[in-house]
């Protein structure tokens, strides 16, 4: 079965909203789903991975910086 993949574009949202919204969306997804999170708040580079892992989700890839955009790929176990 193919895993479902979603994109949450939070570019332009100030911190702490990338963390808050990411956790809200992850809670609604089915097990095994992937969520690609895009943000541009510099603090998110550290806070998003820390908080999603603390909440029990998995980082499917290391965080990436692509110009001003930060990209996170998170899996719901």
Backbone as XML, in Angstrom:
<?xml version="1.0"?>
<chain id="A" units="angstrom">
  <residue number="1" name="UNK">
    <atom name="N" x="0.844" y="-1.187" z="0.000"/>
    <atom name="CA" x="0.000" y="0.000" z="0.000"/>
    <atom name="C" x="0.887" y="1.247" z="0.000"/>
  </residue>
  <residue number="2" name="UNK">
    <atom name="N" x="0.552" y="2.202" z="-0.842"/>
    <atom name="CA" x="1.334" y="3.425" z="-0.953"/>
    <atom name="C" x="1.025" y="4.357" z="0.219"/>
  </residue>
  <residue number="3" name="UNK">
    <atom name="N" x="2.085" y="4.964" z="0.782"/>
    <atom name="CA" x="1.857" y="5.870" z="1.896"/>
    <atom name="C" x="1.296" y="7.197" z="1.386"/>
  </residue>
  <residue number="4" name="UNK">
    <atom name="N" x="0.409" y="7.769" z="2.166"/>
    <atom name="CA" x="-0.181" y="9.050" z="1.787"/>
    <atom name="C" x="0.771" y="10.163" z="2.187"/>
  </residue>
  <residue number="5" name="UNK">
    <atom name="N" x="0.829" y="11.183" z="1.332"/>
    <atom name="CA" x="1.741" y="12.299" z="1.552"/>
    <atom name="C" x="0.959" y="13.604" z="1.472"/>
  </residue>
  <residue number="6" name="UNK">
    <atom name="N" x="1.205" y="14.474" z="2.425"/>
    <atom name="CA" x="0.517" y="15.761" z="2.516"/>
    <atom name="C" x="1.550" y="16.872" z="2.615"/>
  </residue>
  <residue number="7" name="UNK">
    <atom name="N" x="1.147" y="18.081" z="2.216"/>
    <atom name="CA" x="2.019" y="19.253" z="2.309"/>
    <atom name="C" x="1.317" y="20.302" z="3.158"/>
  </residue>
  <residue number="8" name="UNK">
    <atom name="N" x="2.052" y="20.859" z="4.120"/>
    <atom name="CA" x="1.560" y="21.947" z="4.956"/>
    <atom name="C" x="2.490" y="23.134" z="4.741"/>
  </residue>
  <residue number="9" name="UNK">
    <atom name="N" x="2.011" y="24.143" z="4.027"/>
    <atom name="CA" x="2.835" y="25.312" z="3.688"/>
    <atom name="C" x="2.581" y="26.406" z="4.712"/>
  </residue>
  <residue number="10" name="UNK">
    <atom name="N" x="3.552" y="26.611" z="5.588"/>
    <atom name="CA" x="3.444" y="27.602" z="6.662"/>
    <atom name="C" x="4.393" y="28.776" z="6.451"/>
  </residue>
  <residue number="11" name="UNK">
    <atom name="N" x="4.860" y="28.950" z="5.227"/>
    <atom name="CA" x="5.738" y="30.093" z="4.949"/>
    <atom name="C" x="4.957" y="31.377" z="5.211"/>
  </residue>
  <residue number="12" name="UNK">
    <atom name="N" x="5.601" y="32.283" z="5.927"/>
    <atom name="CA" x="4.958" y="33.543" z="6.304"/>
    <atom name="C" x="4.364" y="33.522" z="7.705"/>
  </residue>
  <residue number="13" name="UNK">
    <atom name="N" x="4.252" y="32.349" z="8.302"/>
    <atom name="CA" x="3.712" y="32.243" z="9.669"/>
    <atom name="C" x="4.855" y="32.434" z="10.676"/>
  </residue>
  <residue number="14" name="UNK">
    <atom name="N" x="4.691" y="33.335" z="11.642"/>
    <atom name="CA" x="5.728" y="33.531" z="12.648"/>
    <atom name="C" x="5.733" y="32.386" z="13.667"/>
  </residue>
  <residue number="15" name="UNK">
    <atom name="N" x="6.855" y="32.214" z="14.327"/>
    <atom name="CA" x="6.944" y="31.224" z="15.401"/>
    <atom name="C" x="6.055" y="31.684" z="16.549"/>
  </residue>
  <residue number="16" name="UNK">
    <atom name="N" x="5.387" y="30.815" z="17.248"/>
    <atom name="CA" x="5.496" y="29.363" z="17.279"/>
    <atom name="C" x="4.497" y="28.640" z="16.374"/>
  </residue>
  <residue number="17" name="UNK">
    <atom name="N" x="3.828" y="29.352" z="15.472"/>
    <atom name="CA" x="2.749" y="28.734" z="14.693"/>
    <atom name="C" x="3.171" y="27.545" z="13.834"/>
  </residue>
  <residue number="18" name="UNK">
    <atom name="N" x="4.374" y="27.514" z="13.241"/>
    <atom name="CA" x="4.742" y="26.304" z="12.503"/>
    <atom name="C" x="4.699" y="25.037" z="13.373"/>
  </residue>
  <residue number="19" name="UNK">
    <atom name="N" x="5.120" y="25.132" z="14.604"/>
    <atom name="CA" x="5.058" y="23.976" z="15.511"/>
    <atom name="C" x="3.609" y="23.671" z="15.865"/>
  </residue>
  <residue number="20" name="UNK">
    <atom name="N" x="2.855" y="24.680" z="16.248"/>
    <atom name="CA" x="1.467" y="24.494" z="16.679"/>
    <atom name="C" x="0.639" y="23.868" z="15.563"/>
  </residue>
  <residue number="21" name="UNK">
    <atom name="N" x="0.696" y="24.444" z="14.372"/>
    <atom name="CA" x="-0.109" y="23.939" z="13.260"/>
    <atom name="C" x="0.361" y="22.562" z="12.803"/>
  </residue>
  <residue number="22" name="UNK">
    <atom name="N" x="1.663" y="22.324" z="12.820"/>
    <atom name="CA" x="2.181" y="21.008" z="12.414"/>
    <atom name="C" x="1.656" y="19.917" z="13.334"/>
  </residue>
  <residue number="23" name="UNK">
    <atom name="N" x="1.693" y="20.151" z="14.636"/>
    <atom name="CA" x="1.203" y="19.149" z="15.583"/>
    <atom name="C" x="-0.299" y="18.932" z="15.442"/>
  </residue>
  <residue number="24" name="UNK">
    <atom name="N" x="-1.052" y="19.990" z="15.156"/>
    <atom name="CA" x="-2.497" y="19.844" z="14.967"/>
    <atom name="C" x="-2.795" y="18.976" z="13.746"/>
  </residue>
  <residue number="25" name="UNK">
    <atom name="N" x="-2.094" y="19.231" z="12.642"/>
    <atom name="CA" x="-2.336" y="18.467" z="11.415"/>
    <atom name="C" x="-1.884" y="17.025" z="11.593"/>
  </residue>
  <residue number="26" name="UNK">
    <atom name="N" x="-0.716" y="16.810" z="12.175"/>
    <atom name="CA" x="-0.225" y="15.443" z="12.382"/>
    <atom name="C" x="-1.205" y="14.613" z="13.202"/>
  </residue>
  <residue number="27" name="UNK">
    <atom name="N" x="-1.830" y="15.216" z="14.185"/>
    <atom name="CA" x="-2.785" y="14.495" z="15.032"/>
    <atom name="C" x="-3.973" y="13.984" z="14.223"/>
  </residue>
  <residue number="28" name="UNK">
    <atom name="N" x="-4.312" y="14.651" z="13.128"/>
    <atom name="CA" x="-5.469" y="14.287" z="12.316"/>
    <atom name="C" x="-5.144" y="13.248" z="11.236"/>
  </residue>
  <residue number="29" name="UNK">
    <atom name="N" x="-3.867" y="13.039" z="10.934"/>
    <atom name="CA" x="-3.480" y="12.137" z="9.853"/>
    <atom name="C" x="-3.549" y="10.676" z="10.290"/>
  </residue>
  <residue number="30" name="UNK">
    <atom name="N" x="-3.694" y="9.794" z="9.287"/>
    <atom name="CA" x="-3.709" y="8.368" z="9.573"/>
    <atom name="C" x="-2.280" y="7.869" z="9.786"/>
  </residue>
  <residue number="31" name="UNK">
    <atom name="N" x="-2.164" y="6.756" z="10.480"/>
    <atom name="CA" x="-0.859" y="6.156" z="10.756"/>
    <atom name="C" x="-0.150" y="5.836" z="9.439"/>
  </residue>
  <residue number="32" name="UNK">
    <atom name="N" x="1.140" y="6.145" z="9.375"/>
    <atom name="CA" x="1.947" y="5.886" z="8.191"/>
    <atom name="C" x="2.015" y="7.044" z="7.221"/>
  </residue>
  <residue number="33" name="UNK">
    <atom name="N" x="1.194" y="8.074" z="7.416"/>
    <atom name="CA" x="1.181" y="9.220" z="6.507"/>
    <atom name="C" x="2.447" y="10.056" z="6.669"/>
  </residue>
  <residue number="34" name="UNK">
    <atom name="N" x="2.837" y="10.706" z="5.577"/>
    <atom name="CA" x="3.970" y="11.630" z="5.577"/>
    <atom name="C" x="3.445" y="13.051" z="5.454"/>
  </residue>
  <residue number="35" name="UNK">
    <atom name="N" x="4.008" y="13.955" z="6.245"/>
    <atom name="CA" x="3.655" y="15.368" z="6.169"/>
    <atom name="C" x="4.905" y="16.158" z="5.835"/>
  </residue>
  <residue number="36" name="UNK">
    <atom name="N" x="4.882" y="16.842" z="4.695"/>
    <atom name="CA" x="5.970" y="17.751" z="4.324"/>
    <atom name="C" x="5.580" y="19.132" z="4.824"/>
  </residue>
  <residue number="37" name="UNK">
    <atom name="N" x="6.396" y="19.687" z="5.700"/>
    <atom name="CA" x="6.123" y="20.989" z="6.306"/>
    <atom name="C" x="7.103" y="21.997" z="5.713"/>
  </residue>
  <residue number="38" name="UNK">
    <atom name="N" x="6.578" y="23.108" z="5.221"/>
    <atom name="CA" x="7.400" y="24.191" z="4.688"/>
    <atom name="C" x="7.207" y="25.398" z="5.586"/>
  </residue>
  <residue number="39" name="UNK">
    <atom name="N" x="8.302" y="26.009" z="6.003"/>
    <atom name="CA" x="8.241" y="27.182" z="6.876"/>
    <atom name="C" x="9.407" y="28.105" z="6.522"/>
  </residue>
  <residue number="40" name="UNK">
    <atom name="N" x="9.351" y="29.333" z="7.033"/>
    <atom name="CA" x="10.479" y="30.240" z="6.828"/>
    <atom name="C" x="10.852" y="31.015" z="8.091"/>
  </residue>
  <residue number="41" name="UNK">
    <atom name="N" x="10.265" y="30.641" z="9.207"/>
    <atom name="CA" x="10.627" y="31.222" z="10.492"/>
    <atom name="C" x="11.927" y="30.544" z="10.951"/>
  </residue>
  <residue number="42" name="UNK">
    <atom name="N" x="13.030" y="31.295" z="11.098"/>
    <atom name="CA" x="14.326" y="30.664" z="11.394"/>
    <atom name="C" x="14.333" y="29.750" z="12.621"/>
  </residue>
  <residue number="43" name="UNK">
    <atom name="N" x="13.581" y="30.091" z="13.666"/>
    <atom name="CA" x="13.559" y="29.261" z="14.872"/>
    <atom name="C" x="12.945" y="27.886" z="14.607"/>
  </residue>
  <residue number="44" name="UNK">
    <atom name="N" x="12.140" y="27.782" z="13.542"/>
    <atom name="CA" x="11.494" y="26.511" z="13.216"/>
    <atom name="C" x="12.492" y="25.423" z="12.883"/>
  </residue>
  <residue number="45" name="UNK">
    <atom name="N" x="13.670" y="25.797" z="12.387"/>
    <atom name="CA" x="14.653" y="24.787" z="11.987"/>
    <atom name="C" x="15.014" y="23.883" z="13.156"/>
  </residue>
  <residue number="46" name="UNK">
    <atom name="N" x="15.000" y="24.435" z="14.352"/>
    <atom name="CA" x="15.284" y="23.647" z="15.551"/>
    <atom name="C" x="13.994" y="23.183" z="16.237"/>
  </residue>
  <residue number="47" name="UNK">
    <atom name="N" x="13.005" y="24.084" z="16.328"/>
    <atom name="CA" x="11.827" y="23.782" z="17.141"/>
    <atom name="C" x="10.892" y="22.750" z="16.513"/>
  </residue>
  <residue number="48" name="UNK">
    <atom name="N" x="10.701" y="22.776" z="15.201"/>
    <atom name="CA" x="9.779" y="21.813" z="14.585"/>
    <atom name="C" x="10.273" y="20.379" z="14.799"/>
  </residue>
  <residue number="49" name="UNK">
    <atom name="N" x="11.528" y="20.047" z="14.425"/>
    <atom name="CA" x="11.980" y="18.663" z="14.663"/>
    <atom name="C" x="11.929" y="18.255" z="16.139"/>
  </residue>
  <residue number="50" name="UNK">
    <atom name="N" x="12.346" y="19.149" z="17.025"/>
    <atom name="CA" x="12.339" y="18.815" z="18.460"/>
    <atom name="C" x="10.930" y="18.488" z="18.948"/>
  </residue>
  <residue number="51" name="UNK">
    <atom name="N" x="9.974" y="19.324" z="18.586"/>
    <atom name="CA" x="8.618" y="19.160" z="19.116"/>
    <atom name="C" x="7.872" y="17.990" z="18.478"/>
  </residue>
  <residue number="52" name="UNK">
    <atom name="N" x="8.073" y="17.747" z="17.176"/>
    <atom name="CA" x="7.360" y="16.619" z="16.568"/>
    <atom name="C" x="7.893" y="15.284" z="17.099"/>
  </residue>
  <residue number="53" name="UNK">
    <atom name="N" x="9.208" y="15.201" z="17.322"/>
    <atom name="CA" x="9.788" y="13.971" z="17.878"/>
    <atom name="C" x="9.322" y="13.791" z="19.324"/>
  </residue>
  <residue number="54" name="UNK">
    <atom name="N" x="9.312" y="14.883" z="20.080"/>
    <atom name="CA" x="8.846" y="14.823" z="21.471"/>
    <atom name="C" x="7.392" y="14.349" z="21.541"/>
  </residue>
  <residue number="55" name="UNK">
    <atom name="N" x="6.594" y="14.687" z="20.514"/>
    <atom name="CA" x="5.186" y="14.298" z="20.478"/>
    <atom name="C" x="4.984" y="12.882" z="19.934"/>
  </residue>
  <residue number="56" name="UNK">
    <atom name="N" x="6.079" y="12.199" z="19.548"/>
    <atom name="CA" x="5.968" y="10.806" z="19.135"/>
    <atom name="C" x="5.979" y="10.562" z="17.639"/>
  </residue>
  <residue number="57" name="UNK">
    <atom name="N" x="6.242" y="11.607" z="16.844"/>
    <atom name="CA" x="6.309" y="11.452" z="15.393"/>
    <atom name="C" x="7.758" y="11.226" z="14.979"/>
  </residue>
  <residue number="58" name="UNK">
    <atom name="N" x="7.972" y="10.827" z="13.731"/>
    <atom name="CA" x="9.320" y="10.500" z="13.249"/>
    <atom name="C" x="9.745" y="11.463" z="12.155"/>
  </residue>
  <residue number="59" name="UNK">
    <atom name="N" x="10.985" y="11.909" z="12.213"/>
    <atom name="CA" x="11.545" y="12.690" z="11.115"/>
    <atom name="C" x="11.958" y="11.694" z="10.039"/>
  </residue>
  <residue number="60" name="UNK">
    <atom name="N" x="11.292" y="11.733" z="8.869"/>
    <atom name="CA" x="11.592" y="10.806" z="7.778"/>
    <atom name="C" x="12.882" y="11.199" z="7.063"/>
  </residue>
  <residue number="61" name="UNK">
    <atom name="N" x="13.249" y="12.471" z="7.146"/>
    <atom name="CA" x="14.489" y="13.002" z="6.572"/>
    <atom name="C" x="15.005" y="14.086" z="7.506"/>
  </residue>
  <residue number="62" name="UNK">
    <atom name="N" x="16.308" y="14.368" z="7.444"/>
    <atom name="CA" x="16.810" y="15.505" z="8.216"/>
    <atom name="C" x="16.199" y="16.813" z="7.704"/>
  </residue>
  <residue number="63" name="UNK">
    <atom name="N" x="16.065" y="17.823" z="8.571"/>
    <atom name="CA" x="15.553" y="19.122" z="8.123"/>
    <atom name="C" x="16.445" y="19.691" z="7.011"/>
  </residue>
  <residue number="64" name="UNK">
    <atom name="N" x="15.832" y="20.429" z="6.098"/>
    <atom name="CA" x="16.576" y="21.026" z="4.988"/>
    <atom name="C" x="16.316" y="22.519" z="4.923"/>
  </residue>
  <residue number="65" name="UNK">
    <atom name="N" x="17.370" y="23.264" z="4.528"/>
    <atom name="CA" x="17.233" y="24.689" z="4.222"/>
    <atom name="C" x="17.393" y="24.831" z="2.724"/>
  </residue>
  <residue number="66" name="UNK">
    <atom name="N" x="16.362" y="25.372" z="2.082"/>
    <atom name="CA" x="16.385" y="25.603" z="0.637"/>
    <atom name="C" x="16.132" y="27.096" z="0.449"/>
  </residue>
  <residue number="67" name="UNK">
    <atom name="N" x="17.219" y="27.869" z="0.358"/>
    <atom name="CA" x="17.069" y="29.326" z="0.362"/>
    <atom name="C" x="16.451" y="29.740" z="1.686"/>
  </residue>
  <residue number="68" name="UNK">
    <atom name="N" x="15.411" y="30.580" z="1.651"/>
    <atom name="CA" x="14.763" y="30.983" z="2.907"/>
    <atom name="C" x="13.763" y="29.945" z="3.427"/>
  </residue>
  <residue number="69" name="UNK">
    <atom name="N" x="13.488" y="28.924" z="2.625"/>
    <atom name="CA" x="12.480" y="27.926" z="3.008"/>
    <atom name="C" x="13.108" y="26.782" z="3.801"/>
  </residue>
  <residue number="70" name="UNK">
    <atom name="N" x="12.444" y="26.413" z="4.869"/>
    <atom name="CA" x="12.827" y="25.272" z="5.685"/>
    <atom name="C" x="11.863" y="24.137" z="5.351"/>
  </residue>
  <residue number="71" name="UNK">
    <atom name="N" x="12.404" y="22.935" z="5.169"/>
    <atom name="CA" x="11.573" y="21.786" z="4.785"/>
    <atom name="C" x="11.769" y="20.657" z="5.783"/>
  </residue>
  <residue number="72" name="UNK">
    <atom name="N" x="10.647" y="20.114" z="6.237"/>
    <atom name="CA" x="10.653" y="19.002" z="7.187"/>
    <atom name="C" x="9.753" y="17.911" z="6.625"/>
  </residue>
  <residue number="73" name="UNK">
    <atom name="N" x="10.199" y="16.674" z="6.717"/>
    <atom name="CA" x="9.376" y="15.550" z="6.289"/>
    <atom name="C" x="9.160" y="14.663" z="7.510"/>
  </residue>
  <residue number="74" name="UNK">
    <atom name="N" x="7.907" y="14.581" z="7.941"/>
    <atom name="CA" x="7.562" y="13.903" z="9.196"/>
    <atom name="C" x="6.606" y="12.749" z="8.897"/>
  </residue>
  <residue number="75" name="UNK">
    <atom name="N" x="6.837" y="11.624" z="9.562"/>
    <atom name="CA" x="5.966" y="10.448" z="9.412"/>
    <atom name="C" x="5.199" y="10.228" z="10.712"/>
  </residue>
  <residue number="76" name="UNK">
    <atom name="N" x="3.924" y="9.925" z="10.556"/>
    <atom name="CA" x="3.126" y="9.553" z="11.727"/>
    <atom name="C" x="3.197" y="8.041" z="11.855"/>
  </residue>
  <residue number="77" name="UNK">
    <atom name="N" x="3.760" y="7.540" z="12.971"/>
    <atom name="CA" x="3.897" y="6.087" z="13.138"/>
    <atom name="C" x="2.554" y="5.387" z="13.287"/>
  </residue>
</chain>
